[in-house]
mmCIF file of C-alpha atoms in Angstrom:
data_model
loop_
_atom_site.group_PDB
_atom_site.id
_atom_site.type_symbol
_atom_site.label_atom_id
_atom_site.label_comp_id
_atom_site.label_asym_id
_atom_site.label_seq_id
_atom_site.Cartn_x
_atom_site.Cartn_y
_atom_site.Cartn_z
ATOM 1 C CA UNK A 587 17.652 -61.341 53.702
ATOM 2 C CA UNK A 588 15.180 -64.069 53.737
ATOM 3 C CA UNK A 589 15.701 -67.888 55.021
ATOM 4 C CA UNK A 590 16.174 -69.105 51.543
ATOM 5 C CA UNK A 591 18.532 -66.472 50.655
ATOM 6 C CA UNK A 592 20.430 -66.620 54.169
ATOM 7 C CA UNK A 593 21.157 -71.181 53.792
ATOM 8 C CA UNK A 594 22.053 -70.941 50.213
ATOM 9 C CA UNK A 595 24.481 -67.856 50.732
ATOM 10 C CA UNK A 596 25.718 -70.608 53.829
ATOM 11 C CA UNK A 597 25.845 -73.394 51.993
ATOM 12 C CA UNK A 598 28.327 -71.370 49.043
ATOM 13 C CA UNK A 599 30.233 -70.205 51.954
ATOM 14 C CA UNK A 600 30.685 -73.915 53.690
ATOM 15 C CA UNK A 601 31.294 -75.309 50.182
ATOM 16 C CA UNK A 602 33.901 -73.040 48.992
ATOM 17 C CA UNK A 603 35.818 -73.457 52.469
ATOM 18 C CA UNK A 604 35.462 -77.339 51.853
ATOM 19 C CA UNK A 605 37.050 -76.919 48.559
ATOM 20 C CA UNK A 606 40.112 -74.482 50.078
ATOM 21 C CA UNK A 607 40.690 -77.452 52.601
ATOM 22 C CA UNK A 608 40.592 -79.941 50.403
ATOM 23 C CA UNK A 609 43.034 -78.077 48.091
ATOM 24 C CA UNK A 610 45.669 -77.606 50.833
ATOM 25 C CA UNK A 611 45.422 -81.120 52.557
ATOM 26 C CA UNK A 612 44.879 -83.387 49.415
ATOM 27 C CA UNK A 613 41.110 -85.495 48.949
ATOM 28 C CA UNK A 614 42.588 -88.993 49.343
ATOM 29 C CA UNK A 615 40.788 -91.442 51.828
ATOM 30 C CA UNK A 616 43.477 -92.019 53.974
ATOM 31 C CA UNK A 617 44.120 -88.215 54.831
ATOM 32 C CA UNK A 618 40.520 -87.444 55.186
ATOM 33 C CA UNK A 619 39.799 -90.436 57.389
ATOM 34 C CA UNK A 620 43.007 -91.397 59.231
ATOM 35 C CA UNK A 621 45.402 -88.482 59.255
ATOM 36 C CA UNK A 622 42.967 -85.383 59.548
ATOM 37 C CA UNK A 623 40.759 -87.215 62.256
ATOM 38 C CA UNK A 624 43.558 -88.483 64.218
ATOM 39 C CA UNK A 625 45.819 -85.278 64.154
ATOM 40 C CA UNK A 626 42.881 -82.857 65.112
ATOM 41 C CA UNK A 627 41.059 -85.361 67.686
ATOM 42 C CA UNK A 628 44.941 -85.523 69.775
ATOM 43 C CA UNK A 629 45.350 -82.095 69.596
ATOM 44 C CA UNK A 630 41.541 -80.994 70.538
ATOM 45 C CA UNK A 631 41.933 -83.711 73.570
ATOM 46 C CA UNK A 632 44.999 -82.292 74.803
ATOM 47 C CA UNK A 633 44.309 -77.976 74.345
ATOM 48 C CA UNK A 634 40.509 -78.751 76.247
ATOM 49 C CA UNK A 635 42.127 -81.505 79.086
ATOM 50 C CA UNK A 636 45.179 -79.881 79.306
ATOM 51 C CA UNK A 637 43.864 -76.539 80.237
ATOM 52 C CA UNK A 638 41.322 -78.612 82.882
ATOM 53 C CA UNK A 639 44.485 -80.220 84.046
ATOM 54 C CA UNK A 640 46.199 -77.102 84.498
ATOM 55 C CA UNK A 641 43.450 -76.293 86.710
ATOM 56 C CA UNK A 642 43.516 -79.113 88.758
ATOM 57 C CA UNK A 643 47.478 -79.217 89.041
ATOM 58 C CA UNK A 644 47.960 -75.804 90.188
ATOM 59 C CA UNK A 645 44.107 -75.579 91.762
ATOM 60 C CA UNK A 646 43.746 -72.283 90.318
ATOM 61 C CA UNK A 647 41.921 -69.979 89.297
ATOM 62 C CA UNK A 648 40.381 -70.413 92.800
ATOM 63 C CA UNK A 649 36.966 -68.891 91.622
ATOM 64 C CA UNK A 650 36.740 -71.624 89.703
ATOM 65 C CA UNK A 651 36.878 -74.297 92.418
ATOM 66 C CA UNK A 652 33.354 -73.969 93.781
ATOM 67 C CA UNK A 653 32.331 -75.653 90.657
ATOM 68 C CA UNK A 654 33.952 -78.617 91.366
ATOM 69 C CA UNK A 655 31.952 -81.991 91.542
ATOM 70 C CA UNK A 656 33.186 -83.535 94.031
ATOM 71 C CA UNK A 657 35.278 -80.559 96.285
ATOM 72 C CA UNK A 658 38.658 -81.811 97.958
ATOM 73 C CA UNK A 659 39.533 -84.523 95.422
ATOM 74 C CA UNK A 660 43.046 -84.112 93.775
ATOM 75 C CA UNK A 661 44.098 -81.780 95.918
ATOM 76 C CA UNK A 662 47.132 -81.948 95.899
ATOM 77 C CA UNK A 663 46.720 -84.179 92.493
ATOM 78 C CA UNK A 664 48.909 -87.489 92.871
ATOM 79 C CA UNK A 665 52.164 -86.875 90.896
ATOM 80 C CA UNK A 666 52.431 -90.872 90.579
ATOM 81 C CA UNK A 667 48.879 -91.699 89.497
ATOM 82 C CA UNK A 668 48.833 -88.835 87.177
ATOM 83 C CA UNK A 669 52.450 -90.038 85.361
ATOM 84 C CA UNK A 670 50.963 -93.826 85.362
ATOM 85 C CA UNK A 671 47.600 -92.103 83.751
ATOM 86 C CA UNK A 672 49.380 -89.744 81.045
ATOM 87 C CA UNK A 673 51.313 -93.067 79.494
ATOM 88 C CA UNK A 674 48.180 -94.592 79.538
ATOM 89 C CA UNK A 675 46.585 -92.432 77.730
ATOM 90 C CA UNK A 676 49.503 -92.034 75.169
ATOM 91 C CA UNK A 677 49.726 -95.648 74.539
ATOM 92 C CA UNK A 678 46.122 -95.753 73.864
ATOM 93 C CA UNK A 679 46.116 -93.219 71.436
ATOM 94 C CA UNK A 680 48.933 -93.756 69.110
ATOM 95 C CA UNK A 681 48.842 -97.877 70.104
ATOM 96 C CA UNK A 682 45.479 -98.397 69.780
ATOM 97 C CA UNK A 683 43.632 -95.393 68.540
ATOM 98 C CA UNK A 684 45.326 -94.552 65.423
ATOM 99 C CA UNK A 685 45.791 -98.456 64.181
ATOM 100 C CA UNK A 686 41.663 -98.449 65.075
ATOM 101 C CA UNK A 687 41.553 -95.196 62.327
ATOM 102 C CA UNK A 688 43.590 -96.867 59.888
ATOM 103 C CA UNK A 689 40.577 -100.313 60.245
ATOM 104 C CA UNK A 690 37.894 -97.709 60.235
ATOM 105 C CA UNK A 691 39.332 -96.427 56.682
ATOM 106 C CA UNK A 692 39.252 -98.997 55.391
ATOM 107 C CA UNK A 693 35.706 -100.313 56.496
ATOM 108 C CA UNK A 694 34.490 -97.035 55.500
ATOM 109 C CA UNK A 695 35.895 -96.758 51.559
ATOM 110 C CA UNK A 696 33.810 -99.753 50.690
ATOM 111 C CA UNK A 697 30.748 -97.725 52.515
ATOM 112 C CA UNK A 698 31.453 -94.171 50.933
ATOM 113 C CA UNK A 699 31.321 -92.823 47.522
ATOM 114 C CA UNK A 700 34.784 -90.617 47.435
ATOM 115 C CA UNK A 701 33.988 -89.175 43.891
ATOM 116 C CA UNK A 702 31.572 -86.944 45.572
ATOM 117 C CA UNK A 703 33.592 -85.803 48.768
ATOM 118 C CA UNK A 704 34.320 -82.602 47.123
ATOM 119 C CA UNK A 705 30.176 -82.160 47.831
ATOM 120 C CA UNK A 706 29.847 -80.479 51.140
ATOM 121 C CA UNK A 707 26.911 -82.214 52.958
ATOM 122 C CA UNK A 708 23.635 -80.280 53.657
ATOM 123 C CA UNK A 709 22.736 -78.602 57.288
ATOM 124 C CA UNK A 710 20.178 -81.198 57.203
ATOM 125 C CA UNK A 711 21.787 -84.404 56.448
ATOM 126 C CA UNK A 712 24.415 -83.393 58.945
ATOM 127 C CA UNK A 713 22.031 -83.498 61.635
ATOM 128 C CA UNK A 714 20.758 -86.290 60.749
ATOM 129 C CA UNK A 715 23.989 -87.864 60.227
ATOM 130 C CA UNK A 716 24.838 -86.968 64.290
ATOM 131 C CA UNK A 717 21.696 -87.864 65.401
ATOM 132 C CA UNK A 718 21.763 -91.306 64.302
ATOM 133 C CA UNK A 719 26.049 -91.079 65.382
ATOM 134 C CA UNK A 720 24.367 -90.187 68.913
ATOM 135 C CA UNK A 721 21.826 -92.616 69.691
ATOM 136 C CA UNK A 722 23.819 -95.545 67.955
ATOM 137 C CA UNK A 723 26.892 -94.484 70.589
ATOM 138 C CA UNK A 724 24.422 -94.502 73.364
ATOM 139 C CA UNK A 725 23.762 -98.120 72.216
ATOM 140 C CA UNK A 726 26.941 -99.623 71.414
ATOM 141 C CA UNK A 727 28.736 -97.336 74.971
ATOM 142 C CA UNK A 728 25.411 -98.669 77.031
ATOM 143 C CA UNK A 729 25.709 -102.045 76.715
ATOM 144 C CA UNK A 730 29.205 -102.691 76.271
ATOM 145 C CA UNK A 731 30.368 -100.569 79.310
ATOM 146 C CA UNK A 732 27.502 -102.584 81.045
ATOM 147 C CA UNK A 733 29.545 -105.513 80.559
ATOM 148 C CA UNK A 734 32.533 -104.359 81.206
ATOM 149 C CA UNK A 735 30.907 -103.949 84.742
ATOM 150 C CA UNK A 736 30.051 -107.576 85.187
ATOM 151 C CA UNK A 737 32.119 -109.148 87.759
ATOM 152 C CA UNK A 738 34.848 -110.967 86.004
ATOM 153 C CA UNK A 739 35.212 -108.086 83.197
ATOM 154 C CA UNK A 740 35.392 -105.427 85.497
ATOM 155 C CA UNK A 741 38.382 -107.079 87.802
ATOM 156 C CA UNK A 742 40.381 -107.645 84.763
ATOM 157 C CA UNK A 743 39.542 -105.045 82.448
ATOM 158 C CA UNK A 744 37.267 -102.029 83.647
ATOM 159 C CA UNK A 745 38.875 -101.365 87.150
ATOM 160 C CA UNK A 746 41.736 -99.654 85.840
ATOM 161 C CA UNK A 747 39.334 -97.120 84.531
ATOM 162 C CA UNK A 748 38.016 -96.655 87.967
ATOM 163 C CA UNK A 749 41.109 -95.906 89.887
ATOM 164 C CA UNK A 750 40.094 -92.283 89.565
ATOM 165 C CA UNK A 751 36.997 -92.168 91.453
ATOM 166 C CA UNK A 752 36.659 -88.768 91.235
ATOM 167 C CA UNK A 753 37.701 -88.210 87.417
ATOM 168 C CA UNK A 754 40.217 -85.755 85.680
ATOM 169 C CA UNK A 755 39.557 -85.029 81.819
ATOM 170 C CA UNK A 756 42.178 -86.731 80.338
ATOM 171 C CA UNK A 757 41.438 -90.018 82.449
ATOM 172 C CA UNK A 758 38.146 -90.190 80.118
ATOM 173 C CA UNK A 759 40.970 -92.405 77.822
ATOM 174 C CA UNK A 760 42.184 -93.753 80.916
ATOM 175 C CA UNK A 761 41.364 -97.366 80.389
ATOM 176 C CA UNK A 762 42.482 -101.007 79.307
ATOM 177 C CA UNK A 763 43.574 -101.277 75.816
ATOM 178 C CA UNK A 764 40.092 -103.937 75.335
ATOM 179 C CA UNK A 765 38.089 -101.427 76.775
ATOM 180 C CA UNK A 766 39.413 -98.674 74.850
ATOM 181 C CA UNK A 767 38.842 -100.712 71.394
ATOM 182 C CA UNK A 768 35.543 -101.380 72.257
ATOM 183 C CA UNK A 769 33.615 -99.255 74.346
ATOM 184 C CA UNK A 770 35.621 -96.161 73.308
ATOM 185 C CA UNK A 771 36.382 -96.376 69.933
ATOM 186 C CA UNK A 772 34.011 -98.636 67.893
ATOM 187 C CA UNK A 773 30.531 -97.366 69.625
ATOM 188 C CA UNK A 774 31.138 -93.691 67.879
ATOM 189 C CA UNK A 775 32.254 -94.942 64.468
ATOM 190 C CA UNK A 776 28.773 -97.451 64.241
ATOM 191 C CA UNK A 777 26.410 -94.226 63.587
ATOM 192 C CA UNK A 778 29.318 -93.115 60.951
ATOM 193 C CA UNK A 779 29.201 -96.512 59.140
ATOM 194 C CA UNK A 780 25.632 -96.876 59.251
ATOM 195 C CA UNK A 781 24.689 -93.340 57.507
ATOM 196 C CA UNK A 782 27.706 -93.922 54.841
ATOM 197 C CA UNK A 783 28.631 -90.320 56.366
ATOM 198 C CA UNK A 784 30.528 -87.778 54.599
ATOM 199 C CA UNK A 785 34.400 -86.996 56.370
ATOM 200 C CA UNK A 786 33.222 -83.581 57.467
ATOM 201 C CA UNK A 787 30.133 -84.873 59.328
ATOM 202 C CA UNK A 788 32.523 -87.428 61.008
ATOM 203 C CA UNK A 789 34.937 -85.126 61.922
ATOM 204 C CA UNK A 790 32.510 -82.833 63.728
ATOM 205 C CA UNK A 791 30.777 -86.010 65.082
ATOM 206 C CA UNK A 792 34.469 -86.744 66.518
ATOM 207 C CA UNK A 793 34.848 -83.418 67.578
ATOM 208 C CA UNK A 794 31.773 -83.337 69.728
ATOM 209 C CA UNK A 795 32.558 -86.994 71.431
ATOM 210 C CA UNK A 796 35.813 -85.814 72.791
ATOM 211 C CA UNK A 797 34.404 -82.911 74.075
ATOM 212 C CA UNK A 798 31.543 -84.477 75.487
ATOM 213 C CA UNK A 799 33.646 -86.979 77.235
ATOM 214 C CA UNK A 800 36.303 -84.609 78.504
ATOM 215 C CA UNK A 801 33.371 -82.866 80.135
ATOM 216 C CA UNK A 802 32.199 -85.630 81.140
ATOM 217 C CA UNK A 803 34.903 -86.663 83.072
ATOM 218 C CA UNK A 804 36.340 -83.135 84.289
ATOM 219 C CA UNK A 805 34.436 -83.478 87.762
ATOM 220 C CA UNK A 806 33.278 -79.556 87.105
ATOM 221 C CA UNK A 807 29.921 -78.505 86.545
ATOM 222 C CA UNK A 808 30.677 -75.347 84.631
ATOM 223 C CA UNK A 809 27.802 -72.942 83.451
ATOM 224 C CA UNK A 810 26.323 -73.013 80.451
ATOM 225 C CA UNK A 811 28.103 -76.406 79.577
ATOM 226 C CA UNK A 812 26.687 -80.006 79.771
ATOM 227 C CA UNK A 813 25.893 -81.612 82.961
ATOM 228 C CA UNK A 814 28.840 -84.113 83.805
ATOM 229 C CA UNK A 815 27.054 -84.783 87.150
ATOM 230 C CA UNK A 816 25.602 -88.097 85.873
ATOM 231 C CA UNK A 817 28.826 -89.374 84.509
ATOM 232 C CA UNK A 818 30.642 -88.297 88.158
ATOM 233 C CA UNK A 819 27.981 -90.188 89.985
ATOM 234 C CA UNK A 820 28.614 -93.169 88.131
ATOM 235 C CA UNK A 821 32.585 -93.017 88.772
ATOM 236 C CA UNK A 822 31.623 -92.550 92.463
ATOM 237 C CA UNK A 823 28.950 -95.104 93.263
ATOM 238 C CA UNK A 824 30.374 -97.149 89.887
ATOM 239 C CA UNK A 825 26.726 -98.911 89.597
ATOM 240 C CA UNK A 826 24.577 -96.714 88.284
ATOM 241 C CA UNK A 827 24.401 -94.118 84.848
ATOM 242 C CA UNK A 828 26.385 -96.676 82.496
ATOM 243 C CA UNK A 829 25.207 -94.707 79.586
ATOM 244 C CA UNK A 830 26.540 -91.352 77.790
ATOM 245 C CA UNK A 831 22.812 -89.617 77.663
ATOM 246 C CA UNK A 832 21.209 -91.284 80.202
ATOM 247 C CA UNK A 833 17.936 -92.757 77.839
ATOM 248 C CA UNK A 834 18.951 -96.251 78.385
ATOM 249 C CA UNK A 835 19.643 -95.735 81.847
ATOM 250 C CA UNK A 836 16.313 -94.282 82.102
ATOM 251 C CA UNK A 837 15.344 -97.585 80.252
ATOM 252 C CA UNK A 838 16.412 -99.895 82.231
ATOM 253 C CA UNK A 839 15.821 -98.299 85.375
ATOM 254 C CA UNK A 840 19.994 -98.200 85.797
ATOM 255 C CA UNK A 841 20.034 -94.637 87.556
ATOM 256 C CA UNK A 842 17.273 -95.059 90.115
ATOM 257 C CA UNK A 843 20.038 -94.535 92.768
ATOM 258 C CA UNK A 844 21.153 -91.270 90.658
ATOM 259 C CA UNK A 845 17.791 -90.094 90.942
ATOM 260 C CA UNK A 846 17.587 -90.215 94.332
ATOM 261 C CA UNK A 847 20.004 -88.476 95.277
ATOM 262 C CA UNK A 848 21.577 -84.962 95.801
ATOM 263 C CA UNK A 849 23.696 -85.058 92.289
ATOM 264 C CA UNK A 850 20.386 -85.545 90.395
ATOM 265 C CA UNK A 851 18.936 -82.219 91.439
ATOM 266 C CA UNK A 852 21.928 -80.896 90.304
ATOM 267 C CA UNK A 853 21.956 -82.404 86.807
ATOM 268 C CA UNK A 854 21.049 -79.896 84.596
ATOM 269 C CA UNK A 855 22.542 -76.566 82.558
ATOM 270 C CA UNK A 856 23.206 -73.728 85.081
ATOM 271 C CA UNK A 857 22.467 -70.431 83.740
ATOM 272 C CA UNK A 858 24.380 -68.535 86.367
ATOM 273 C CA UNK A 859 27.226 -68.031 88.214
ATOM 274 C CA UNK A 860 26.161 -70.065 91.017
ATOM 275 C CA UNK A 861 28.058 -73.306 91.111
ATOM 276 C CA UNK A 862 24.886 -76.033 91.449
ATOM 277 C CA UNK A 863 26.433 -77.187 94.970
ATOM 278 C CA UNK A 864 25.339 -73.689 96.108
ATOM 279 C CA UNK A 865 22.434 -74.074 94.695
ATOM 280 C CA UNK A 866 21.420 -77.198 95.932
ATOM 281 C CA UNK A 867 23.813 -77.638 98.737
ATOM 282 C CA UNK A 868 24.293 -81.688 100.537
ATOM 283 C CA UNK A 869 21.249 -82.270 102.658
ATOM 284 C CA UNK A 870 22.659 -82.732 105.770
ATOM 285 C CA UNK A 871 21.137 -85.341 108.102
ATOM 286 C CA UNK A 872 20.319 -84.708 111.400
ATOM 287 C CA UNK A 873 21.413 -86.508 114.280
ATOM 288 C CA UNK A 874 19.884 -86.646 118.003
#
């Protein structure tokens, strides 16, 4: 089978699933941008941080632990903090996040052509679609989480966040309700807006965020999966690595400290079974 053959056999495949989807679920705005993204974004967040919580509740499997960021932390895991964090999280979600859906619906029908959502977008403008969805989030999460870290935001708004110093999953929506409107929510949908995307592209662009962030936040460096080591660092030394991908950081020379130190050399894919600590164990000073 040659290239050609091999995408347009793909692209009959992807568009007659579209079609079966839309057929069982309806094509109306409101289920394809409220309903649909709100359902499957809950459920995804809770099956991927609940089985991460698991982990950290019962602190097993116990192979598992040597990936841990920051080793000892949560253990046991504080039965109070984590009750306060789970209504938090709750509250933003159906309080804030779906509400926030609902405004994005409607910002987006005036931006998006529904006649043609039966018309499963390309390979190609899908990628371009995230792309674009990517580096706008860096933007919009950069900046405004940079605020959020000046001194009077961060005492009234973006200290809650940082209770957990060394960060569970689920506390990635651990936050003020301000913060979680603006830094969370709004920085993801600006790429969407911008590109006029199709539903599908947003709902794997929504689908990758919450994974990215649950990683992000897990405090384990697992093989093969995105290095959360940056993101850890910053929720430790809270003033460096503000951003999600680190190019603004780079930018505006905001992870200097990161760079320096141990976490840094540990910052990148494993492709083993090694955790990246024993790789790269703490350098231990010496002392006369």
């Amino acid at each position: 089978m040659d290239v050609i053959s091999y995408w347009t056999e793909t692209g009959e495949f992807t568009q007659s699933t579209w079609l079966k989807i839309l057929r069982i679920i309806g094509k109306d705005g409101f289920t394809l941008w409220v309903t649909v993204p709100f359902i499957w974004t809950f459920v995804l967040y809770w099956t991927v941080g609940g089985l991460y919580l698991l982990m950290d509740i019962t602190e097993k499997p116990a192979f598992l632990r040597k990936y841990k960021i920051q080793p000892g932390t949560n253990e046991p895991m504080n039965r109070e903090k984590l009750t306060k964090l789970l209504k938090t999280v709750l509250f933003n979600q159906f309080v804030i996040g779906f509400p926030m859906a609902f405004l994005n619906w409607h910002v987006m029908k005036e931006r998006v052509d529904m006649n043609v959502v039966e018309l499963f977008p390309s390979p190609a403008r899908i990628l371009l679609d995230l792309i674009v969805c990517l580096l706008l989030n860096e933007i919009g999460f950069y900046y405004s989480h940079r605020l959020l870290h000046s001194r009077l935001l961060y005492k009234i708004i973006h200290k809650k966040h940082h209770e957990w110093t060394a960060p569970i999953a689920i506390s990635a929506m651990y936050c003020n309700p301000i913060e979680h409107t603006f830094s969370n929510l709004v920085p993801p949908f600006l790429g969407l807006f911008v590109m006029r995307s199709h539903p599908a592209t947003a709902w794997i662009w929504f689908s990758i965020a919450i994974m990215g962030t649950l990683n992000d936040h897990s405090d384990y460096h697992f093989p093969l999966l995105p290095s959360p080591e940056a993101h850890d660092f910053h929720h430790l030394k809270f003033n460096n690595c503000y951003g999600v991908i680190g190019l603004l950081d780079w930018l505006h020379g905001t992870d200097k400290m990161f760079r320096a130190s141990r976490a840094f050399d540990r910052h990148k894919i494993s492709l083993t079974i090694a955790s990246q600590r024993e790789k790269f164990p703490d350098i231990v000073k010496k002392t006369l």
